[in-house]
Amino acid sequence: MYVNIAVLKETQPHERRVSLVPSVVAKLIKLGGKLHMQSGAGEAVKLADAAFEDVAFIADRNALVADADVVLAVQPPALDVIDAMKEGAILISFIYAGHQPALVKRLIEKKITCFAMETIPRVSRAQSMDALSSQSALAGYYAVQLGATHLRRVLPKITTAAGAIGPAKVLVMGLGVAGLEALATAHRLGAVTEGYDVRPETQEQALSLGATFVETGVDASGKGGYARALTAEEKAKVAAALTEHIQQSDLIITTAAIPGRPSPKLISKAQVQGMKAGAVIVDLSAEGGGNVEDTVPGQTVEVGQVTIVAPLNVPSLLGEDASELYAKNQYNLLALMMKDNIIEIDWADEILAGTVLTHAGKLADHSAKPEADAKSGSRHAAATPTAKVA
Ligand SMILES: NC(=O)c1ccc[n+]([C@@H]2O[C@H](COP(=O)([O-])OP(=O)(O)OC[C@H]3O[C@@H](n4cnc5c(N)ncnc54)[C@H](O)[C@@H]3O)[C@@H](O)[C@H]2O)c1
């Protein structure tokens, strides 16, 4: 006996990641997996089919998933993939159910057991499966690299016979996983770094990375380690405290997010107008509309003398490393349910119970789990009635 695993080639525009990499193949086989992959699935990250030993390649994706017990993907698959899957099979990918009502409906109709990677509970035991964290860390690093290439000056102090230049000032706003990685990267590159977040516990984290912390006197810690939205009064207080720091910075990286809500606006048009000539903002929150009033998601724009870079799907720009980490995240999740060549799901396991989106023709009800609810309730929101997972 073995578990038939099928890996899809991603089809969404600009998606370069793949959910299986050669270093994970032997581990999945050891768990009892028989591996099949769609032809060319690794092409975008220069992984030819020949790089995958002991994996069978199938060109037609519907034929690929027809016999699969488990389907692995990065982005939510197309509806016809779900139609082609076996009833009761498992799908593991990012889903963002609130944006995918038709997909969720189809998963329920087809009785697919779907685990949504963005809802892995943020508990210590799940850290090795936490794809939001692994992908955000890469995005935080890449934001500094992107910002540095748009700046017309260096980040570190450089001394020459003609005199010394630098270092540049880098301000990171939003100190979750991506923001802390951005702070660490900018510090390593020799910039003078400052961090800001509405959760006061991030102050110590910023200081430990060699940065100073901008105090605004506003605490917006929300449930489950995430931030809450600010009131109008709090926003004004924060803006007043931040303006000077924004206007002294050469590079600003914004990463602020509130689960289930549009990105909070942290930098106004007026603040951009007052920034240094040649300054650069990299807005990592473009997917949710951006942290800067002038952000145009997916584009790089010049506003006066300031450049605002707002890339979409940043982890995909580092597709090779992002795939490596994502494939390991998925492997670690699968290892919770695969043993001795069979799949056995223990619904008492808080990670599996907290990550499942649909099972046995029903939408998972996470309302009984306050911790998971606080973090992912809005991400689970779908246009279908809720029912308990069996
Ligand atoms: N396994 C684990 O225990 C685990 C793993 C990863 C993250 N976490 C925790 O989860 C939480 C969220 O991390 P994330 O990277 O997903 O964050 P996120 O992407 O949800 O948000 C990024 C940051 O933006 C901040 N933010 C929101 N509104 C803001 C505003 N108006 N101004 C300034 N900053 C604002 C948030 O506080 C957060 O730090 C953190 O507490 C993190 O430590 C825990």
Short mmCIF file of C-alpha atoms and ligand atoms in Angstrom, two decimals:
data_model
loop_
_atom_site.label_atom_id
_atom_site.label_comp_id
_atom_site.label_asym_id
_atom_site.label_seq_id
_atom_site.Cartn_x
_atom_site.Cartn_y
_atom_site.Cartn_z
CA MET A 1 0.00 0.00 0.00
CA TYR A 2 1.07 3.57 -0.59
CA VAL A 3 -0.35 7.07 -0.65
CA ASN A 4 -0.71 8.50 -4.15
CA ILE A 5 0.53 12.12 -4.07
CA ALA A 6 0.06 14.49 -7.04
CA VAL A 7 1.87 17.82 -7.37
CA LEU A 8 0.31 20.47 -9.62
CA LYS A 9 2.05 22.91 -11.93
CA GLU A 10 1.01 26.41 -10.86
CA THR A 11 -1.05 28.33 -13.40
CA GLN A 12 -1.67 31.74 -11.83
CA PRO A 13 0.17 34.62 -13.52
CA HIS A 14 3.59 35.38 -11.98
CA GLU A 15 3.46 32.34 -9.67
CA ARG A 16 6.85 30.70 -9.89
CA ARG A 17 6.76 28.43 -6.85
CA VAL A 18 6.27 24.67 -6.87
CA SER A 19 5.16 22.56 -3.92
CA LEU A 20 7.68 19.74 -4.31
CA VAL A 21 11.47 20.11 -4.53
CA PRO A 22 14.02 17.31 -5.02
CA SER A 23 15.24 17.44 -1.39
CA VAL A 24 11.76 16.51 -0.11
CA VAL A 25 11.11 13.60 -2.51
CA ALA A 26 12.91 10.89 -0.49
CA LYS A 27 11.24 12.04 2.75
CA LEU A 28 7.75 11.73 1.25
CA ILE A 29 8.59 8.32 -0.19
CA LYS A 30 9.78 7.24 3.25
CA LEU A 31 6.39 8.19 4.69
CA GLY A 32 4.76 5.92 2.11
CA GLY A 33 4.13 8.34 -0.74
CA LYS A 34 4.08 7.41 -4.42
CA LEU A 35 4.87 10.65 -6.20
CA HIS A 36 3.41 12.09 -9.38
CA MET A 37 4.01 15.54 -10.73
CA GLN A 38 2.60 17.58 -13.57
CA SER A 39 5.18 17.87 -16.38
CA GLY A 40 7.13 21.11 -16.14
CA ALA A 41 5.89 21.88 -12.60
CA GLY A 42 9.35 23.08 -11.52
CA GLU A 43 10.23 24.91 -14.75
CA ALA A 44 9.74 28.40 -13.35
CA VAL A 45 12.47 27.78 -10.75
CA LYS A 46 14.74 25.97 -13.21
CA LEU A 47 13.91 22.54 -11.80
CA ALA A 48 13.65 20.28 -14.83
CA ASP A 49 11.53 17.12 -14.57
CA ALA A 50 14.81 15.16 -14.71
CA ALA A 51 15.90 16.75 -11.41
CA PHE A 52 13.18 14.77 -9.61
CA GLU A 53 14.24 11.15 -9.14
CA ASP A 54 11.56 8.57 -8.33
CA VAL A 55 8.75 10.91 -9.42
CA ALA A 56 6.42 10.01 -12.32
CA PHE A 57 5.51 12.92 -14.62
CA ILE A 58 2.10 13.30 -16.24
CA ALA A 59 1.30 16.12 -18.66
CA ASP A 60 -2.48 16.25 -18.23
CA ARG A 61 -3.39 17.72 -14.84
CA ASN A 62 -6.83 16.14 -14.69
CA ALA A 63 -5.32 12.69 -15.34
CA LEU A 64 -2.66 13.51 -12.72
CA VAL A 65 -5.14 14.17 -9.92
CA ALA A 66 -7.71 11.52 -10.87
CA ASP A 67 -6.06 8.77 -8.78
CA ALA A 68 -4.44 11.00 -6.17
CA ASP A 69 -5.09 10.53 -2.46
CA VAL A 70 -3.33 13.86 -1.81
CA VAL A 71 -2.99 16.86 -4.16
CA LEU A 72 -0.32 19.46 -3.34
CA ALA A 73 -0.26 23.00 -4.74
CA VAL A 74 0.82 26.52 -3.83
CA GLN A 75 -2.15 28.58 -5.07
CA PRO A 76 -5.81 27.54 -4.91
CA PRO A 77 -6.36 25.12 -7.83
CA ALA A 78 -8.82 25.73 -10.69
CA LEU A 79 -12.35 24.35 -10.25
CA ASP A 80 -11.86 21.67 -12.91
CA VAL A 81 -8.97 20.23 -10.88
CA ILE A 82 -11.36 19.71 -7.96
CA ASP A 83 -13.89 18.15 -10.36
CA ALA A 84 -11.22 15.71 -11.55
CA MET A 85 -10.17 14.69 -8.01
CA LYS A 86 -11.40 11.53 -6.30
CA GLU A 87 -14.23 12.10 -3.84
CA GLY A 88 -12.78 12.20 -0.32
CA ALA A 89 -9.22 12.99 -1.47
CA ILE A 90 -7.03 15.55 0.32
CA LEU A 91 -5.98 18.96 -1.03
CA ILE A 92 -3.25 21.01 0.63
CA SER A 93 -2.56 24.54 -0.66
CA PHE A 94 -3.10 28.20 0.13
CA ILE A 95 -6.85 28.79 -0.25
CA TYR A 96 -7.88 32.16 1.29
CA ALA A 97 -11.46 30.90 1.52
CA GLY A 98 -13.00 34.37 1.92
CA HIS A 99 -11.94 35.16 -1.65
CA GLN A 100 -12.87 31.72 -3.08
CA PRO A 101 -16.58 31.02 -2.48
CA ALA A 102 -16.95 28.96 -5.69
CA LEU A 103 -13.90 26.83 -4.85
CA VAL A 104 -15.08 26.24 -1.27
CA LYS A 105 -18.53 25.19 -2.57
CA ARG A 106 -16.89 22.71 -4.96
CA LEU A 107 -14.63 21.31 -2.23
CA ILE A 108 -17.71 20.67 -0.11
CA GLU A 109 -19.67 19.09 -2.98
CA LYS A 110 -16.74 16.83 -3.83
CA LYS A 111 -16.22 15.92 -0.13
CA ILE A 112 -12.56 16.96 -0.40
CA THR A 113 -10.60 17.20 2.85
CA CYS A 114 -8.89 20.52 2.30
CA PHE A 115 -6.12 21.92 4.50
CA ALA A 116 -5.56 25.66 3.93
CA MET A 117 -1.89 26.50 4.43
CA GLU A 118 -2.62 30.09 5.50
CA THR A 119 -4.54 28.83 8.54
CA ILE A 120 -1.82 26.72 10.19
CA PRO A 121 -2.24 27.66 13.88
CA ARG A 122 0.57 29.86 15.18
CA VAL A 123 1.64 27.56 17.97
CA SER A 124 5.24 26.44 18.59
CA ARG A 125 4.61 22.85 17.45
CA ALA A 126 3.38 24.13 14.06
CA GLN A 127 6.31 26.43 13.32
CA SER A 128 7.89 23.99 10.86
CA MET A 129 4.60 23.94 8.90
CA ASP A 130 3.94 27.69 9.02
CA ALA A 131 4.06 28.72 5.38
CA LEU A 132 2.93 32.29 6.12
CA SER A 133 6.08 32.70 8.23
CA SER A 134 8.51 31.01 5.85
CA GLN A 135 7.25 33.03 2.88
CA SER A 136 7.08 36.30 4.86
CA ALA A 137 10.67 35.93 6.04
CA LEU A 138 11.81 35.73 2.42
CA ALA A 139 9.63 38.71 1.47
CA GLY A 140 11.13 40.78 4.30
CA TYR A 141 14.64 40.05 3.09
CA TYR A 142 13.73 40.77 -0.53
CA ALA A 143 12.11 44.11 0.33
CA VAL A 144 15.50 45.43 1.45
CA GLN A 145 17.16 44.13 -1.71
CA LEU A 146 14.45 45.76 -3.86
CA GLY A 147 14.72 49.01 -1.95
CA ALA A 148 18.51 49.05 -2.25
CA THR A 149 18.36 48.66 -6.02
CA HIS A 150 15.97 51.62 -6.31
CA LEU A 151 18.03 53.89 -4.04
CA ARG A 152 20.65 56.10 -5.59
CA ARG A 153 22.84 55.73 -2.53
CA VAL A 154 24.51 52.99 -0.49
CA LEU A 155 23.16 51.42 2.69
CA PRO A 156 26.40 51.04 4.71
CA LYS A 157 29.01 53.63 5.57
CA ILE A 158 31.71 53.50 2.90
CA THR A 159 34.98 55.32 3.35
CA THR A 160 37.08 56.30 0.34
CA ALA A 161 40.11 58.57 -0.16
CA ALA A 162 37.66 61.25 -1.29
CA GLY A 163 35.70 60.99 1.94
CA ALA A 164 33.04 58.87 3.64
CA ILE A 165 29.42 58.37 2.59
CA GLY A 166 26.48 56.70 4.30
CA PRO A 167 25.07 54.99 6.17
CA ALA A 168 21.48 55.21 4.95
CA LYS A 169 18.53 55.38 7.36
CA VAL A 170 16.03 52.55 7.02
CA LEU A 171 12.64 52.60 8.75
CA VAL A 172 10.58 49.38 8.90
CA MET A 173 6.89 49.82 9.75
CA GLY A 174 5.09 46.66 10.89
CA LEU A 175 7.32 44.23 12.77
CA GLY A 176 5.74 40.82 12.15
CA VAL A 177 7.80 38.08 10.51
CA ALA A 178 8.53 40.08 7.33
CA GLY A 179 9.29 43.32 9.14
CA LEU A 180 11.74 41.74 11.58
CA GLU A 181 13.55 39.99 8.72
CA ALA A 182 13.72 43.33 6.86
CA LEU A 183 15.18 45.01 9.96
CA ALA A 184 17.78 42.24 10.34
CA THR A 185 18.73 42.39 6.66
CA ALA A 186 19.07 46.19 6.56
CA HIS A 187 21.19 46.07 9.72
CA ARG A 188 23.44 43.38 8.22
CA LEU A 189 23.89 45.60 5.15
CA GLY A 190 25.12 48.42 7.37
CA ALA A 191 22.12 50.76 7.41
CA VAL A 192 21.01 52.63 10.53
CA THR A 193 17.69 50.97 11.33
CA GLU A 194 14.46 51.98 13.09
CA GLY A 195 11.38 49.86 13.65
CA TYR A 196 7.77 50.69 14.43
CA ASP A 197 4.72 48.59 15.26
CA VAL A 198 1.50 49.03 17.21
CA ARG A 199 2.27 45.92 19.31
CA PRO A 200 4.62 47.04 22.13
CA GLU A 201 6.24 43.58 22.44
CA THR A 202 7.96 44.26 19.11
CA GLN A 203 10.12 46.94 20.76
CA GLU A 204 12.37 44.36 22.41
CA GLN A 205 12.54 42.36 19.16
CA ALA A 206 13.61 45.47 17.22
CA LEU A 207 16.27 46.36 19.79
CA SER A 208 17.66 42.80 19.65
CA LEU A 209 18.18 43.30 15.90
CA GLY A 210 20.27 46.41 16.37
CA ALA A 211 17.45 48.85 15.58
CA THR A 212 15.90 51.65 17.59
CA PHE A 213 12.13 51.66 18.16
CA VAL A 214 9.77 54.51 17.37
CA GLU A 215 7.42 54.95 20.31
CA THR A 216 4.04 56.48 19.56
CA GLY A 217 2.28 55.75 22.84
CA VAL A 218 -0.41 53.71 21.06
CA ASP A 219 -0.89 50.01 21.90
CA ALA A 220 -3.06 48.19 19.35
CA SER A 221 -2.36 44.58 20.34
CA GLY A 222 -5.30 42.48 19.16
CA LYS A 223 -6.26 38.85 19.64
CA GLY A 224 -3.88 35.94 18.99
CA GLY A 225 -0.71 38.05 18.62
CA TYR A 226 -2.14 40.13 15.74
CA ALA A 227 -2.84 43.86 15.69
CA ARG A 228 -6.28 45.54 15.79
CA ALA A 229 -7.35 48.50 13.68
CA LEU A 230 -6.65 51.95 15.16
CA THR A 231 -9.30 54.53 16.06
CA ALA A 232 -9.21 57.92 14.27
CA GLU A 233 -7.75 59.53 17.41
CA GLU A 234 -5.01 56.90 17.67
CA LYS A 235 -4.20 57.31 13.97
CA ALA A 236 -3.67 61.05 14.43
CA LYS A 237 -1.43 60.46 17.47
CA VAL A 238 0.66 57.89 15.55
CA ALA A 239 0.95 60.12 12.46
CA ALA A 240 2.22 63.01 14.56
CA ALA A 241 4.90 60.84 16.16
CA LEU A 242 5.95 59.18 12.92
CA THR A 243 6.17 62.10 10.50
CA GLU A 244 9.68 63.15 11.54
CA HIS A 245 10.99 59.58 11.26
CA ILE A 246 9.35 59.08 7.85
CA GLN A 247 10.83 62.30 6.55
CA GLN A 248 14.36 61.52 7.72
CA SER A 249 14.44 58.04 6.14
CA ASP A 250 16.19 57.06 2.93
CA LEU A 251 14.37 53.74 2.67
CA ILE A 252 11.06 52.76 4.28
CA ILE A 253 9.70 49.23 4.23
CA THR A 254 6.06 48.80 5.22
CA THR A 255 4.57 45.40 6.11
CA ALA A 256 1.58 46.23 8.32
CA ALA A 257 -1.41 43.92 8.13
CA ILE A 258 -4.55 43.13 10.10
CA PRO A 259 -6.02 39.68 9.29
CA GLY A 260 -9.18 39.89 7.21
CA ARG A 261 -9.02 43.67 6.71
CA PRO A 262 -7.52 45.96 4.08
CA SER A 263 -3.94 47.08 4.83
CA PRO A 264 -3.88 49.99 7.31
CA LYS A 265 -2.64 53.25 5.78
CA LEU A 266 0.54 54.24 7.61
CA ILE A 267 1.93 56.91 5.28
CA SER A 268 -0.26 59.71 3.92
CA LYS A 269 0.17 61.65 0.70
CA ALA A 270 1.27 64.67 2.74
CA GLN A 271 3.95 62.62 4.51
CA VAL A 272 5.28 61.36 1.15
CA GLN A 273 5.44 64.97 -0.08
CA GLY A 274 7.67 65.82 2.87
CA MET A 275 10.13 62.94 2.32
CA LYS A 276 13.74 63.35 1.21
CA ALA A 277 14.37 63.64 -2.53
CA GLY A 278 15.48 60.20 -3.76
CA ALA A 279 13.89 58.30 -0.87
CA VAL A 280 12.30 54.91 -1.58
CA ILE A 281 9.33 53.12 -0.03
CA VAL A 282 8.87 49.38 -0.53
CA ASP A 283 5.28 48.53 0.34
CA LEU A 284 4.99 44.81 1.13
CA SER A 285 1.28 45.17 1.88
CA ALA A 286 0.28 45.87 -1.72
CA GLU A 287 -1.79 42.67 -1.81
CA GLY A 288 -4.17 44.20 0.75
CA GLY A 289 -4.20 47.63 -0.94
CA GLY A 290 -0.95 48.95 0.54
CA ASN A 291 0.22 50.85 3.64
CA VAL A 292 0.89 54.05 1.68
CA GLU A 293 -1.88 56.25 0.28
CA ASP A 294 0.07 56.65 -2.97
CA THR A 295 0.73 52.91 -3.44
CA VAL A 296 -0.37 51.39 -6.74
CA PRO A 297 -0.43 47.61 -6.08
CA GLY A 298 1.86 45.72 -8.46
CA GLN A 299 3.58 48.87 -9.75
CA THR A 300 6.57 51.11 -9.10
CA VAL A 301 5.54 54.77 -9.16
CA GLU A 302 7.35 58.08 -8.77
CA VAL A 303 5.51 60.51 -6.51
CA GLY A 304 7.39 63.79 -6.66
CA GLN A 305 10.98 62.82 -5.80
CA VAL A 306 10.00 59.61 -3.99
CA THR A 307 9.85 56.10 -5.50
CA ILE A 308 7.15 53.75 -4.20
CA VAL A 309 7.66 50.08 -5.05
CA ALA A 310 4.65 47.83 -4.40
CA PRO A 311 5.27 44.30 -5.69
CA LEU A 312 2.68 41.52 -5.56
CA ASN A 313 3.43 37.92 -4.55
CA VAL A 314 6.95 38.77 -3.36
CA PRO A 315 7.86 35.22 -2.20
CA SER A 316 7.40 34.07 -5.79
CA LEU A 317 10.16 36.48 -6.87
CA LEU A 318 12.49 34.25 -4.81
CA GLY A 319 10.79 31.15 -6.21
CA GLU A 320 13.69 28.74 -5.64
CA ASP A 321 14.07 29.36 -1.90
CA ALA A 322 10.35 29.97 -1.43
CA SER A 323 9.57 26.56 -3.01
CA GLU A 324 12.20 24.84 -0.87
CA LEU A 325 10.66 26.20 2.35
CA TYR A 326 7.04 25.79 1.23
CA ALA A 327 7.65 22.16 0.20
CA LYS A 328 9.17 21.49 3.65
CA ASN A 329 6.20 23.20 5.35
CA GLN A 330 3.81 20.92 3.44
CA TYR A 331 5.94 17.84 4.14
CA ASN A 332 5.89 18.58 7.89
CA LEU A 333 2.10 18.94 7.79
CA LEU A 334 1.74 15.68 5.83
CA ALA A 335 4.01 13.92 8.32
CA LEU A 336 1.33 14.58 10.96
CA MET A 337 -1.18 12.47 9.06
CA MET A 338 0.90 9.94 7.07
CA LYS A 339 2.37 6.89 8.73
CA ASP A 340 3.13 3.35 7.61
CA ASN A 341 1.97 4.06 4.06
CA ILE A 342 -1.51 5.23 5.04
CA ILE A 343 -3.21 8.49 5.92
CA GLU A 344 -4.79 8.70 9.34
CA ILE A 345 -6.14 12.06 10.44
CA ASP A 346 -6.31 12.62 14.18
CA TRP A 347 -8.93 15.35 14.53
CA ALA A 348 -7.90 15.81 18.16
CA ASP A 349 -4.63 17.28 16.86
CA GLU A 350 -5.01 21.07 17.17
CA ILE A 351 -2.88 21.67 14.08
CA LEU A 352 -4.93 19.43 11.78
CA ALA A 353 -8.23 20.56 13.32
CA GLY A 354 -7.15 24.21 13.08
CA THR A 355 -6.00 23.96 9.45
CA VAL A 356 -8.81 21.92 7.90
CA LEU A 357 -11.18 23.99 5.79
CA THR A 358 -13.55 21.34 4.41
CA HIS A 359 -14.06 17.68 5.24
CA ALA A 360 -16.70 15.04 4.44
CA GLY A 361 -18.93 17.53 2.64
CA LYS A 362 -18.86 20.17 5.39
CA LEU A 363 -17.13 23.43 6.10
CA ALA A 364 -14.99 23.27 9.23
CA ASP A 365 -16.29 25.15 12.25
CA HIS A 366 -13.38 26.77 14.05
CA SER A 367 -15.60 28.71 16.43
CA ALA A 368 -14.89 26.28 19.29
CA LYS A 369 -11.19 27.13 19.11
CA PRO A 370 -10.78 30.69 20.40
CA GLU A 371 -7.06 30.90 19.61
CA ALA A 372 -7.40 29.72 16.01
CA ASP A 373 -10.54 31.84 15.65
CA ALA A 374 -8.75 34.99 16.69
CA LYS A 375 -6.09 34.50 14.08
CA SER A 376 -7.85 32.95 11.19
CA GLY A 377 -11.59 33.44 11.57
CA SER A 378 -11.76 35.99 8.81
CA ARG A 379 -9.51 33.92 6.60
CA HIS A 380 -11.96 31.03 6.90
CA ALA A 381 -14.93 33.23 6.06
CA ALA A 382 -16.70 31.65 3.13
CA ALA A 383 -20.06 32.07 1.50
CA THR A 384 -21.28 28.71 2.79
CA PRO A 385 -22.98 27.66 6.03
CA THR A 386 -20.64 26.32 8.71
CA ALA A 387 -20.80 22.83 10.14
CA LYS A 388 -18.57 20.87 12.48
CA VAL A 389 -15.82 18.70 11.11
CA ALA A 390 -16.58 15.06 11.83
N1 LIG B 1 4.33 29.92 15.52
C1 LIG B 1 4.24 31.08 16.11
O1 LIG B 1 4.13 31.17 17.32
C2 LIG B 1 4.21 32.32 15.27
C3 LIG B 1 4.67 32.25 13.96
C4 LIG B 1 4.62 33.42 13.19
C5 LIG B 1 4.11 34.60 13.70
N2 LIG B 1 3.68 34.62 14.98
C6 LIG B 1 3.13 35.87 15.55
O2 LIG B 1 1.98 36.21 14.80
C7 LIG B 1 1.84 37.64 14.83
C8 LIG B 1 1.62 38.20 13.44
O3 LIG B 1 2.78 38.01 12.61
P1 LIG B 1 2.66 38.26 11.06
O4 LIG B 1 4.02 38.34 10.50
O5 LIG B 1 1.70 37.30 10.45
O6 LIG B 1 1.99 39.70 11.05
P2 LIG B 1 0.97 40.34 10.01
O7 LIG B 1 1.42 40.05 8.62
O8 LIG B 1 -0.43 40.00 10.39
O9 LIG B 1 1.19 41.90 10.31
C9 LIG B 1 2.48 42.48 10.19
C10 LIG B 1 2.69 43.45 11.32
O10 LIG B 1 1.92 44.64 11.10
C11 LIG B 1 1.62 45.17 12.37
N3 LIG B 1 0.59 46.21 12.25
C12 LIG B 1 -0.73 46.09 12.06
N4 LIG B 1 -1.33 47.31 12.02
C13 LIG B 1 -0.35 48.23 12.19
C14 LIG B 1 -0.32 49.64 12.24
N5 LIG B 1 -1.43 50.37 12.10
N6 LIG B 1 0.87 50.24 12.43
C15 LIG B 1 2.01 49.51 12.57
N7 LIG B 1 2.05 48.18 12.52
C16 LIG B 1 0.89 47.54 12.34
C17 LIG B 1 1.24 43.95 13.17
O11 LIG B 1 1.31 44.20 14.57
C18 LIG B 1 2.31 42.95 12.70
O12 LIG B 1 3.43 42.95 13.53
C19 LIG B 1 3.07 38.17 15.52
O13 LIG B 1 2.73 38.35 16.87
C20 LIG B 1 4.06 37.04 15.39
O14 LIG B 1 5.04 37.06 16.40
C21 LIG B 1 3.71 33.52 15.78
#
